Short mmCIF file of C-alpha atoms and ligand atoms in Angstrom, two decimals:
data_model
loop_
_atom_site.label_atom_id
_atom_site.label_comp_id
_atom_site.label_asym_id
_atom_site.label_seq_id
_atom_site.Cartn_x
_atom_site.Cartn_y
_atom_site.Cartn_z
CA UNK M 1 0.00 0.00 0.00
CA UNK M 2 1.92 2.87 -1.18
CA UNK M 3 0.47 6.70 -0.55
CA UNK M 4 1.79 8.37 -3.68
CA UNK M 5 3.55 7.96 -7.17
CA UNK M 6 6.55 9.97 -5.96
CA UNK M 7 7.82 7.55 -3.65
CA UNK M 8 8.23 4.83 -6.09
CA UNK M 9 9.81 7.16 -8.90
CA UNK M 10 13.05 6.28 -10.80
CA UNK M 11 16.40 7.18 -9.52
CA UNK M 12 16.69 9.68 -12.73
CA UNK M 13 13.00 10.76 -12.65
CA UNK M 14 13.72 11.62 -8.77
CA UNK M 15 17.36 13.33 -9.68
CA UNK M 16 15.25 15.46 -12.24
CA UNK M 17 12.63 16.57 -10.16
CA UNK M 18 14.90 17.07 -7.05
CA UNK M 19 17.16 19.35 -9.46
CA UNK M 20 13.87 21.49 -11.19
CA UNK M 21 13.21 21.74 -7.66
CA UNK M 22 16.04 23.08 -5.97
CA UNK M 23 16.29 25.38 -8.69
CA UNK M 24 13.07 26.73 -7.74
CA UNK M 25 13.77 27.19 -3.73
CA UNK M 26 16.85 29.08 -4.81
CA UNK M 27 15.53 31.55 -6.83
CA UNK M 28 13.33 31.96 -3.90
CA UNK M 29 15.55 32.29 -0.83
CA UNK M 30 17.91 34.24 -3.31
CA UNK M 31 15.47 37.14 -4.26
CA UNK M 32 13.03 36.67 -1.38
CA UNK M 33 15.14 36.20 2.16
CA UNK M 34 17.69 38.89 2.73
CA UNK M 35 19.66 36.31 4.95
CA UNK M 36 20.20 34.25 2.26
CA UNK M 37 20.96 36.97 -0.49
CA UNK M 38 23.62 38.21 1.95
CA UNK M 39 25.42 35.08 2.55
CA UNK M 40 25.44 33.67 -0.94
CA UNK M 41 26.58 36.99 -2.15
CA UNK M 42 29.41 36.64 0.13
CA UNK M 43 30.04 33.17 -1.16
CA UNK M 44 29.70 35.23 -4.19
CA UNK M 45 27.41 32.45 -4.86
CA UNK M 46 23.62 33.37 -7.73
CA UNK M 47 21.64 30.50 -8.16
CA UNK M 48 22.75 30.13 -11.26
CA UNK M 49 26.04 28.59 -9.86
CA UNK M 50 24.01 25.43 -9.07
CA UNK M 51 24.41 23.26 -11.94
CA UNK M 52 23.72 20.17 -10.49
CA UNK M 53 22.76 18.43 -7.56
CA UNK M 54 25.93 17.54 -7.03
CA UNK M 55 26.58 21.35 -6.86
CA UNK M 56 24.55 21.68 -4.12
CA UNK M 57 27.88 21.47 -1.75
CA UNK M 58 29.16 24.56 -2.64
CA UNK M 59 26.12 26.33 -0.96
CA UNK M 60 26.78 27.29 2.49
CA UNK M 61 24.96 26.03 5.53
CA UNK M 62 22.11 26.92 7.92
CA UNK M 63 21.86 26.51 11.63
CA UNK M 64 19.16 26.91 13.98
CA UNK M 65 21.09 29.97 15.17
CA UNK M 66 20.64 31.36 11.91
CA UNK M 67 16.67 31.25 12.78
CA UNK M 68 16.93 32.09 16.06
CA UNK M 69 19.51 35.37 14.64
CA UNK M 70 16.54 36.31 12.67
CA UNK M 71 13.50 35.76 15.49
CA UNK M 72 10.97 35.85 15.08
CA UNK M 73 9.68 36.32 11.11
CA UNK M 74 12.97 37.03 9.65
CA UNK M 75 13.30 34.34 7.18
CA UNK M 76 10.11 33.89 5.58
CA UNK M 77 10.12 33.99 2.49
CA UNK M 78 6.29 35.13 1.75
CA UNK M 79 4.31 37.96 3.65
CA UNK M 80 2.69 37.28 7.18
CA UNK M 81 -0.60 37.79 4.61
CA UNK M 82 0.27 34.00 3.32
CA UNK M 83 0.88 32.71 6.48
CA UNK M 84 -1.92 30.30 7.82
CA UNK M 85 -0.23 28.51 10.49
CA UNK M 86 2.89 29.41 12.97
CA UNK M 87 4.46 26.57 15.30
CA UNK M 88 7.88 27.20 17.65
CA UNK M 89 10.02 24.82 19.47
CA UNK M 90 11.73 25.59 22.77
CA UNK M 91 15.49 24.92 22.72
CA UNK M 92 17.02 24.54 26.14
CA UNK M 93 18.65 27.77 25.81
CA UNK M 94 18.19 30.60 23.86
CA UNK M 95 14.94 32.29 22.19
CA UNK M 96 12.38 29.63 20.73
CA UNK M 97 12.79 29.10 16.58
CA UNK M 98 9.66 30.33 15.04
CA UNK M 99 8.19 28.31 12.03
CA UNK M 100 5.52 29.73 9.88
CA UNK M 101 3.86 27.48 7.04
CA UNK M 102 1.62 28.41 3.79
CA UNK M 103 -1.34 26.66 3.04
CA UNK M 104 0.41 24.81 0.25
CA UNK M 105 3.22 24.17 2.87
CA UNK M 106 0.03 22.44 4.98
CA UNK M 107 -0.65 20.27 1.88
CA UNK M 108 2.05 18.86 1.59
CA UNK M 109 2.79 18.31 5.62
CA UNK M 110 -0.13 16.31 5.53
CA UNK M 111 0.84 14.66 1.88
CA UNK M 112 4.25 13.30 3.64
CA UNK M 113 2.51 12.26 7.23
CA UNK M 114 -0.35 10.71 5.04
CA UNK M 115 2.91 8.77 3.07
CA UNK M 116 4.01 7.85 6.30
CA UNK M 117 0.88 6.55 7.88
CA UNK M 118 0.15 4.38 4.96
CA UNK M 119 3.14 2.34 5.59
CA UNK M 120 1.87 1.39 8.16
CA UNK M 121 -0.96 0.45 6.46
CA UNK M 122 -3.45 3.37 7.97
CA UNK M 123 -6.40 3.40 5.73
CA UNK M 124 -10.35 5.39 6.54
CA UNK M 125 -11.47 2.36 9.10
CA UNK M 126 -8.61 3.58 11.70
CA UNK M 127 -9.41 4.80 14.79
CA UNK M 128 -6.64 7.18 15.90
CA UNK M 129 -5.45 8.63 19.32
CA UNK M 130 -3.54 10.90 18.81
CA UNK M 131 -1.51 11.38 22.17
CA UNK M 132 0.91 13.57 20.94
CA UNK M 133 1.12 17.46 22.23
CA UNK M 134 -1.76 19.85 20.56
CA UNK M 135 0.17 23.24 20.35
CA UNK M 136 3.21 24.89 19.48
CA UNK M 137 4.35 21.38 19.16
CA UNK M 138 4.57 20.30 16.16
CA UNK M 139 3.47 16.56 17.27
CA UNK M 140 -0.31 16.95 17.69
CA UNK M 141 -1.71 19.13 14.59
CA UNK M 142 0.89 17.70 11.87
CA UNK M 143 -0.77 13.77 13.00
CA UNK M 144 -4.08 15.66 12.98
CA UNK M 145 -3.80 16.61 9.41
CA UNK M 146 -2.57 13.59 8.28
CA UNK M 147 -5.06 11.67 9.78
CA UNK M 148 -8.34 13.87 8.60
CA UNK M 149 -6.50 14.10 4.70
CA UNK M 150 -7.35 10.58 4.80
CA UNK M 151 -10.35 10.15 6.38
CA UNK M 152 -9.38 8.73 9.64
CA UNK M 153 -11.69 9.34 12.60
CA UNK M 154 -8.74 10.95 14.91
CA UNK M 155 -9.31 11.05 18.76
CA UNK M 156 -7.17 14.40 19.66
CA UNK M 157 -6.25 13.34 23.09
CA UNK M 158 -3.12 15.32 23.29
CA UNK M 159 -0.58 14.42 26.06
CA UNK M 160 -1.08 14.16 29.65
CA UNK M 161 -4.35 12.97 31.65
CA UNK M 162 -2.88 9.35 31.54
CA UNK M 163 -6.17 7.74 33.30
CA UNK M 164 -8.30 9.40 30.68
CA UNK M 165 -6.40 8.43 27.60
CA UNK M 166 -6.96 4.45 28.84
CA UNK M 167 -10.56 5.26 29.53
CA UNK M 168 -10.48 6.92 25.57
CA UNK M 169 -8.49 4.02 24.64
CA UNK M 170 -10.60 1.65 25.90
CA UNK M 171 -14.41 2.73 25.05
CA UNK M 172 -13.38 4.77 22.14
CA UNK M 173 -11.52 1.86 20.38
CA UNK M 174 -8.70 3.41 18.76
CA UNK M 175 -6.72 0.95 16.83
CA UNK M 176 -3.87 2.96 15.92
CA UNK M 177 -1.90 5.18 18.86
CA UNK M 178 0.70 7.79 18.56
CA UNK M 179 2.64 9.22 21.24
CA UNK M 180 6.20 10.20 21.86
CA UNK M 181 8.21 6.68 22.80
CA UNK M 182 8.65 7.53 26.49
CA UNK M 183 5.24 8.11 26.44
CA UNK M 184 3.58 5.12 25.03
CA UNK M 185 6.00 3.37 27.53
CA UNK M 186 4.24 5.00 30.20
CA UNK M 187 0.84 4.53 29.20
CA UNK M 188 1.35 0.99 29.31
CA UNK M 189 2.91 0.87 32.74
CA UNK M 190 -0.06 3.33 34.22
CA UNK M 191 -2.50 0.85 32.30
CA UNK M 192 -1.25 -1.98 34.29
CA UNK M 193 -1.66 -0.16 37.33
CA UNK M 194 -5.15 0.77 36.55
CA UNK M 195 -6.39 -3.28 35.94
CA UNK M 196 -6.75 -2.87 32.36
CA UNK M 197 -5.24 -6.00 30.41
CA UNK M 198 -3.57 -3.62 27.25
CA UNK M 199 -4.34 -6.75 25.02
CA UNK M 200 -8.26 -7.82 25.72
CA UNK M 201 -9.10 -3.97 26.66
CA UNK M 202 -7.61 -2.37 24.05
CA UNK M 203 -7.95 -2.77 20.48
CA UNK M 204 -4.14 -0.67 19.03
CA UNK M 205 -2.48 -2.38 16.07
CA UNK M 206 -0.34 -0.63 14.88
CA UNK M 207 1.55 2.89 16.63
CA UNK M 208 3.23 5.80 15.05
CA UNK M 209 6.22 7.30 17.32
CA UNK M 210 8.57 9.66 17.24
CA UNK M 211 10.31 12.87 18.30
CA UNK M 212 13.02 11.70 20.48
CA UNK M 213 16.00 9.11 19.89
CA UNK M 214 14.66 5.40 20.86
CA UNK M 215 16.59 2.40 21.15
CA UNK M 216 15.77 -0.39 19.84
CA UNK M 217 15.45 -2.39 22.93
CA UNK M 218 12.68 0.43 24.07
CA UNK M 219 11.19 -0.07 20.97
CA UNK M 220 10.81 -3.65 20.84
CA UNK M 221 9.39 -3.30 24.49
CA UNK M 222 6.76 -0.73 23.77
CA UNK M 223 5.63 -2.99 20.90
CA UNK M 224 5.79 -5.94 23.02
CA UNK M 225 3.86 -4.53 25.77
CA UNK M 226 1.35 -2.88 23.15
CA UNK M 227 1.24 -6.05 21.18
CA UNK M 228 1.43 -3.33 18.23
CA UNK M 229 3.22 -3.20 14.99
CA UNK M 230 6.10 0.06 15.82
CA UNK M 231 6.29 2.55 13.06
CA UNK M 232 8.65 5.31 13.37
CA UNK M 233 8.21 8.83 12.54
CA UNK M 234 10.95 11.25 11.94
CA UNK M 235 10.90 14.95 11.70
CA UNK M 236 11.98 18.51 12.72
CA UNK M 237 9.69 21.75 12.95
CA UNK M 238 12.66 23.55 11.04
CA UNK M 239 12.24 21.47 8.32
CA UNK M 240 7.87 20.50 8.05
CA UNK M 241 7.48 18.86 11.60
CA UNK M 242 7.11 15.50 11.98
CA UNK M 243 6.59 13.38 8.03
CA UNK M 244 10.16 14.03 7.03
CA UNK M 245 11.35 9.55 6.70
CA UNK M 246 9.01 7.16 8.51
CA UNK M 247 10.03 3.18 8.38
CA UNK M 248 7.66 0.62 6.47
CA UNK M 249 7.48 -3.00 7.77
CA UNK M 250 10.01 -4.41 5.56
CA UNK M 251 12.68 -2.54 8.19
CA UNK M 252 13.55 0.00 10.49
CA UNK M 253 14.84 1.72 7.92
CA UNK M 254 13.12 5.47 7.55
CA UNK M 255 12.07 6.10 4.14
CA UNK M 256 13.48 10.26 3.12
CA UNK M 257 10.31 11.89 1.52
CA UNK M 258 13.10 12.58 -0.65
CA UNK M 259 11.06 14.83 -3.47
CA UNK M 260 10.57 17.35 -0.84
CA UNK M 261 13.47 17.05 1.20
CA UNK M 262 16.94 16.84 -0.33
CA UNK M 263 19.16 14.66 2.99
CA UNK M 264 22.78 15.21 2.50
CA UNK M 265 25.00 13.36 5.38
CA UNK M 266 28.43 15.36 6.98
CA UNK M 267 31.53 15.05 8.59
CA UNK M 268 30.46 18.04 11.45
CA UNK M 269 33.76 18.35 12.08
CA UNK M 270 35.63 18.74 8.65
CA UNK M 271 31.83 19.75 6.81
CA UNK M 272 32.88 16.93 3.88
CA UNK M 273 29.94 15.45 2.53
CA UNK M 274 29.98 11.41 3.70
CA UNK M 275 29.15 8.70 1.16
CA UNK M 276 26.15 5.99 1.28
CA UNK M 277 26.22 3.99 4.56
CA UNK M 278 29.01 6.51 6.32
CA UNK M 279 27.27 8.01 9.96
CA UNK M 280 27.42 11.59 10.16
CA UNK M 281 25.04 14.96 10.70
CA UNK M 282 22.29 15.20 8.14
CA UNK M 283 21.81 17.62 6.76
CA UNK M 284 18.53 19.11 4.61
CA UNK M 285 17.42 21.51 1.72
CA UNK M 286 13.98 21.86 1.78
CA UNK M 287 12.96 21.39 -2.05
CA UNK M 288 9.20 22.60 -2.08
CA UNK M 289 8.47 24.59 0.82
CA UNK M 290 7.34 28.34 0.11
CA UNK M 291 7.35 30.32 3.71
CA UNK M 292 10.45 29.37 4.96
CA UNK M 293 12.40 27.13 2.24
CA UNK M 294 16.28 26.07 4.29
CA UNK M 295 19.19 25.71 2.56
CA UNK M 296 21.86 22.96 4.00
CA UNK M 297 20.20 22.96 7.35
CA UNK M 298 22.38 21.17 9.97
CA UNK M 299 19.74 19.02 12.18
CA UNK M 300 22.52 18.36 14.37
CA UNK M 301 21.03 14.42 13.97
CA UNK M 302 23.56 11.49 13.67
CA UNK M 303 22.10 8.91 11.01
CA UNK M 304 23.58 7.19 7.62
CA UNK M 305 21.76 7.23 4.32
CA UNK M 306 21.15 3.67 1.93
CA UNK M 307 20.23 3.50 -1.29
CA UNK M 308 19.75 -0.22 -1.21
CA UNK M 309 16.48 -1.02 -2.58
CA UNK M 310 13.18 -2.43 0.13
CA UNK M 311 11.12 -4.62 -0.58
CA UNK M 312 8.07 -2.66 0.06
CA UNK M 313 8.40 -1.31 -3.47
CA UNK M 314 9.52 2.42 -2.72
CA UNK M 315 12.35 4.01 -4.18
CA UNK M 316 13.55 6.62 -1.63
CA UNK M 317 16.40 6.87 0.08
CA UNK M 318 16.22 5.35 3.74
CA UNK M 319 18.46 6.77 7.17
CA UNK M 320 18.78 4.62 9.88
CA UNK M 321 17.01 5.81 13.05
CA UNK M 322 18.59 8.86 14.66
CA UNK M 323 21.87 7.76 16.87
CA UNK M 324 21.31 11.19 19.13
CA UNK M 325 21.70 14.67 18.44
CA UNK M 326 25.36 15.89 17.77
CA UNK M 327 25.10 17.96 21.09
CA UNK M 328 24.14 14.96 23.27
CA UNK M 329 26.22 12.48 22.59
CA UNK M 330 28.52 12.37 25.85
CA UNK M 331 32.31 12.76 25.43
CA UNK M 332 33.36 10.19 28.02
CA UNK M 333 37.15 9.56 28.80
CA UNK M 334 37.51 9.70 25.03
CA UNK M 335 34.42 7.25 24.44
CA UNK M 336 31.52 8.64 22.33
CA UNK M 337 28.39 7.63 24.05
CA UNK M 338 24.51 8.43 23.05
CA UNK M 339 22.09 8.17 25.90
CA UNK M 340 20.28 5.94 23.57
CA UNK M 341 22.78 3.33 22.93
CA UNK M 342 23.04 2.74 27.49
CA UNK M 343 19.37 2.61 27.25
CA UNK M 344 20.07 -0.60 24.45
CA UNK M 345 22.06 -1.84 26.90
CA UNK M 346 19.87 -1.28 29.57
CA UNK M 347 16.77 -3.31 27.55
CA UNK M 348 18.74 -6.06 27.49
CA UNK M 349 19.16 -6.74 31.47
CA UNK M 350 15.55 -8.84 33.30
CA UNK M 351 14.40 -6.87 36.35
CA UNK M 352 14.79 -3.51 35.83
CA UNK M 353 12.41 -0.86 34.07
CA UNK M 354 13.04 1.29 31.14
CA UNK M 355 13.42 4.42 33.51
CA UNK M 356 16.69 6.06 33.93
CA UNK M 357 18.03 8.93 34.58
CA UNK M 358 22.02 9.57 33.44
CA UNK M 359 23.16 12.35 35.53
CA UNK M 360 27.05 13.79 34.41
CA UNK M 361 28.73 15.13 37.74
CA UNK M 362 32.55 16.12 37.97
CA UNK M 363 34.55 15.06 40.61
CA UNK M 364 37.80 16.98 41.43
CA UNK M 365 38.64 17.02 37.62
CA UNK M 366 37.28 14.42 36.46
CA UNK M 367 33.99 14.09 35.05
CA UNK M 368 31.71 11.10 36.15
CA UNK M 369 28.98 9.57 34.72
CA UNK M 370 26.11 8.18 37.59
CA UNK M 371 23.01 6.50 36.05
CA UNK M 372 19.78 6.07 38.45
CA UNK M 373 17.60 2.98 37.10
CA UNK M 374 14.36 2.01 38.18
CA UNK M 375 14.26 -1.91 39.24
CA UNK M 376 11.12 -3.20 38.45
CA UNK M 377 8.33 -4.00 40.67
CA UNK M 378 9.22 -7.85 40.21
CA UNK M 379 12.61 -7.04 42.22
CA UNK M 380 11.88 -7.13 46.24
CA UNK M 381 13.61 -4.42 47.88
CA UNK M 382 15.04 -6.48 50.96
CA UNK M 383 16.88 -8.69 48.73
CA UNK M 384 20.03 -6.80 49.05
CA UNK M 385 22.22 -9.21 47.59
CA UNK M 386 19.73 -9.98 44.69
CA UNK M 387 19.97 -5.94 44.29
CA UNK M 388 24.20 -5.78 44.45
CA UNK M 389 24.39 -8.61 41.90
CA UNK M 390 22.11 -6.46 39.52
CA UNK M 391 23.90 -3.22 39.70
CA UNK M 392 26.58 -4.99 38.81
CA UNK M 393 25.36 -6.19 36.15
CA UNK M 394 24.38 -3.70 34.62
CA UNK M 395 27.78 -1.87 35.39
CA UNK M 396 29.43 -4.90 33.38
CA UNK M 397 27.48 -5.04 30.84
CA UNK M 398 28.45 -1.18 30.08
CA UNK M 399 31.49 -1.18 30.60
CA UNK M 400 31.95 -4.51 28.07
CA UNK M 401 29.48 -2.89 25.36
CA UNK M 402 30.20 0.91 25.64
CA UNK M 403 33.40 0.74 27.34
CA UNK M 404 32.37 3.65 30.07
CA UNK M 405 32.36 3.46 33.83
CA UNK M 406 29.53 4.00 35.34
CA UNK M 407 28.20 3.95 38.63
CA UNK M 408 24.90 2.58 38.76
CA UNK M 409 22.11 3.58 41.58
CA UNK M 410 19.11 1.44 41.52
CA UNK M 411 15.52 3.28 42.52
CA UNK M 412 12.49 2.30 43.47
CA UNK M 413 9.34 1.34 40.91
CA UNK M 414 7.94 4.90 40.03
CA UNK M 415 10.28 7.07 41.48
CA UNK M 416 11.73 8.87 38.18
CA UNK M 417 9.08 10.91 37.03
CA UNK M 418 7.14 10.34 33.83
CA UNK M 419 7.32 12.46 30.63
CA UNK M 420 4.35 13.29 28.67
CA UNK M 421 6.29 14.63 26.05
CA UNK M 422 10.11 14.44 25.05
CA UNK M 423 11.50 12.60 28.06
CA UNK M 424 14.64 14.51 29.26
CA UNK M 425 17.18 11.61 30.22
CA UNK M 426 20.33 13.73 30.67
CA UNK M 427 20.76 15.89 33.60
CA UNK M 428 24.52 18.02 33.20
CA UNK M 429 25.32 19.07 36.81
CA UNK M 430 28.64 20.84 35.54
CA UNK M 431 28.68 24.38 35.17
CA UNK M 432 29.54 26.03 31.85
CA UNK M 433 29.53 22.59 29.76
CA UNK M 434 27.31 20.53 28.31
CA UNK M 435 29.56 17.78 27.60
CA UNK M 436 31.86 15.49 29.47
O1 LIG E 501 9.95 16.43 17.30
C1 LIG E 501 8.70 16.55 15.24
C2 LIG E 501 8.11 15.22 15.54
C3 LIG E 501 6.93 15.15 16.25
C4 LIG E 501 8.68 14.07 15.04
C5 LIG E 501 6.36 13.92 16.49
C6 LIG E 501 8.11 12.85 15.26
C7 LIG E 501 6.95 12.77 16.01
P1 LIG E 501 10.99 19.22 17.01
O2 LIG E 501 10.28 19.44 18.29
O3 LIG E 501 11.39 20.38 16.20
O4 LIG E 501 10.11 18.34 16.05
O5 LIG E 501 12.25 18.34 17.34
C8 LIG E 501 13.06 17.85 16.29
O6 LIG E 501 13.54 15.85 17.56
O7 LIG E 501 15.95 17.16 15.25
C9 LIG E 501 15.50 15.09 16.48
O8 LIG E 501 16.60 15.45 17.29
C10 LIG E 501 14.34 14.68 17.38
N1 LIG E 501 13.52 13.64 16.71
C11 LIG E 501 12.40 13.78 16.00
N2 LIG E 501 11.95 12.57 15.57
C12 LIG E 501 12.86 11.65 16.01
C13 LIG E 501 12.98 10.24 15.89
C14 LIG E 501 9.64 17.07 16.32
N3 LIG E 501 12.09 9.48 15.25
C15 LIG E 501 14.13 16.95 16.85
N4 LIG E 501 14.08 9.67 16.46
C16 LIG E 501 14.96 16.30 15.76
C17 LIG E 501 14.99 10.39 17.11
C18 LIG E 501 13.86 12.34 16.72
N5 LIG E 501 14.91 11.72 17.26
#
């Protein structure tokens, strides 16, 4: 079940529309956003440099500090009079990046999400809770779109209120669920809680998450304790929101809605553009959209690109699922670490819960890594040697996979609080840095 023609187009039919179209978008930041004028002109850079795709590389990048630089309007490319829709996400530091969309730009948000739902193989007799955030967020109203475009009755439950999304779940029926991983995870757990049995109460089949880096041991859990089919959805407000790759069920692989976004991988450190396969930053031109088109946007997300051909029948490019962001990863007595790969390693140990908390301290000089894991409710607290065995365990089995030290605190069921939205797992006690 494929959405649209576009995703199954020939490598040359793609090339040729990605090139008319990146034509287009530069012609448009060129002459319409004075941010880009200025820096191509001192690149000494027109748009008709770009001869190719391949040409593409000589453009220079963007960053979010670029948007923020220009806050709040600043690099639109239409007037406010086109604008139908603004979103804005909250960095940790710093003002918020402001997003505005046309209602062309809408289309074809709910065109990619509508791509992405299909492969999971949404269709008009869905049911749909839709737990992710209603707001600035792009989460809530880019599902929403998606969902209505084709014809699925969506239940727009937003986040939060966990004992009323069960009761929803429950006498409402949804069979499809979407919620931000950490989320889902704790639906499941307050579900138990509540007496419902998740598979006789509820009728989910298939969920749609996204918007934070998941391992693969969380996601095989949430599916496992869902009983669901575990679709992945990638995106960034910068670029459309959420609808920018989304796996099938041939793979975990993300299909790129490649026609609208153009994915380039990097070195970040030496900029070089990485070949097929190589992990790096990716980076994305935005091929279609008209109120704010990027050029070489720097997500700051660690993936590799394939061209290898899936099964399912679809053409695009695929990225594995995001690593981490460049600025989380965790510099660690010379180690490279993602919070997401100790969470794999953390899925892989009985008796504890998918809960943690990895908090980076220093010590005289020396920076420390202390992770605080929730045993599960299986483990009884008085067995203290039962308890000393598993922290070391799971000590071992870091140090042997990810080759970091780690001191390991085990909590009590329920003690780390829940997120309803992005799940912050990284708390930097260090002044000045966030990095080890
Ligand atoms: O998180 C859009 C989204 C909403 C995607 C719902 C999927 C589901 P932002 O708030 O702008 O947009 O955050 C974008 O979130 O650069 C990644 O670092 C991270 N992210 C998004 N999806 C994934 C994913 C939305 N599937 C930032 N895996 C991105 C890992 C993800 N990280």
């Amino acid at each position: 079940m494929i959405w649209s023609k576009e995703e199954t187009l020939s490598k040359n039919s793609l090339k040729a529309l990605q090139y008319a179209r990146l034509k287009e978008i530069l012609e448009r930041v060129y002459y319409l956003v004075p941010f880009y004028r200025k820096k191509f002109d001192e690149c000494g850079i027109t748009p008709d440099t770009i001869k190719s795709l391949d040409d593409l590389q000589k453009l220079p990048f963007t960053k979010k500090q670029d948007l923020r630089d220009n806050y709040p309007y600043g690099m639109f490319a239409v007037p406010m009079g086109e604008i139908v829709r603004i979103h804005s996400s909250s960095g940790t530091t710093g003002k918020p990046t402001v997003v505005g969309y046309t209602q062309e730009d809408m289309n074809i948000w709910a065109e990619v999400m509508a791509r992405a739902f299909r492969m999971g193989g949404v269709t008009s007799s869905d049911i749909m809770q839709n737990s992710h955030g209603y707001g600035l967020f792009t989460g809530g109203l880019g599902f929403h779109a998606a969902a209505e475009k084709m014809k699925v009755a969506v239940i727009p439950s937003s986040t939060g209120f966990t004992s009323r999304q069960l009761l929803l779940l429950k006498d409402f029926g949804a069979t499809v669920l979407t919620a931000t991983p950490s989320f889902a995870l704790h639906l499941a757990e307050a579900a138990k809680n509540e007496g419902y049995d998740i598979k006789k109460d509820f009728r989910v089949r298939a969920g749609f998450f996204g918007a934070e880096p998941t391992s693969i041991g969380m996601k095989d859990e949430i599916a496992k304790v869902w009983g669901i089919e575990y679709h992945e959805i990638y995106g960034m407000s910068e670029i459309i929101g959420p609808g920018v790759a989304c796996n099938c069920n041939h793979s975990r692989l993300l299909h790129f809605q490649e026609d609208h976004f153009y994915p380039e991988i990097i070195n970040p450190k030496t900029f070089e553009v990485l070949p097929e396969g190589e992990r790096g930053e990716l980076v994305v031109t935005t091929l279609t959209k008209q109120a704010l088109p990027l050029v070489r946007y720097r997500t700051g997300d660690i993936t590799s690109i394939t061209r290898v051909p899936c099964k399912c029948g679809r053409t695009t490019a695929r990225i594995e699922s995001i690593a981490g962001r460049s600025d989380d990863m965790l510099l660690i007595g010379g180690v490279n670490v993602f919070p997401s790969q100790i969470e794999h390693v953390l899925s892989t140990i009985d008796g504890i819960a998918l809960h943690y908390q990895i908090i980076a301290k220093k010590k005289g000089h020396l920076d420390k890594l202390e992770i605080n894991v929730e045993v599960d409710e299986s483990v009884m607290a008085d067995d203290v040697a039962k308890l000393e065995n598993l922290k070391a365990l799971i000590s071992k089995a870091l140090l042997n996979n990810l080759y970091i030290n780690v001191e390991v605190k085990l909590v009590a069921p329920k003690s780390i609080e829940r997120s309803e939205g992005k799940a912050v797992r990284v708390i930097d006690e260090r002044k000045n840095s966030g990095k080890i």
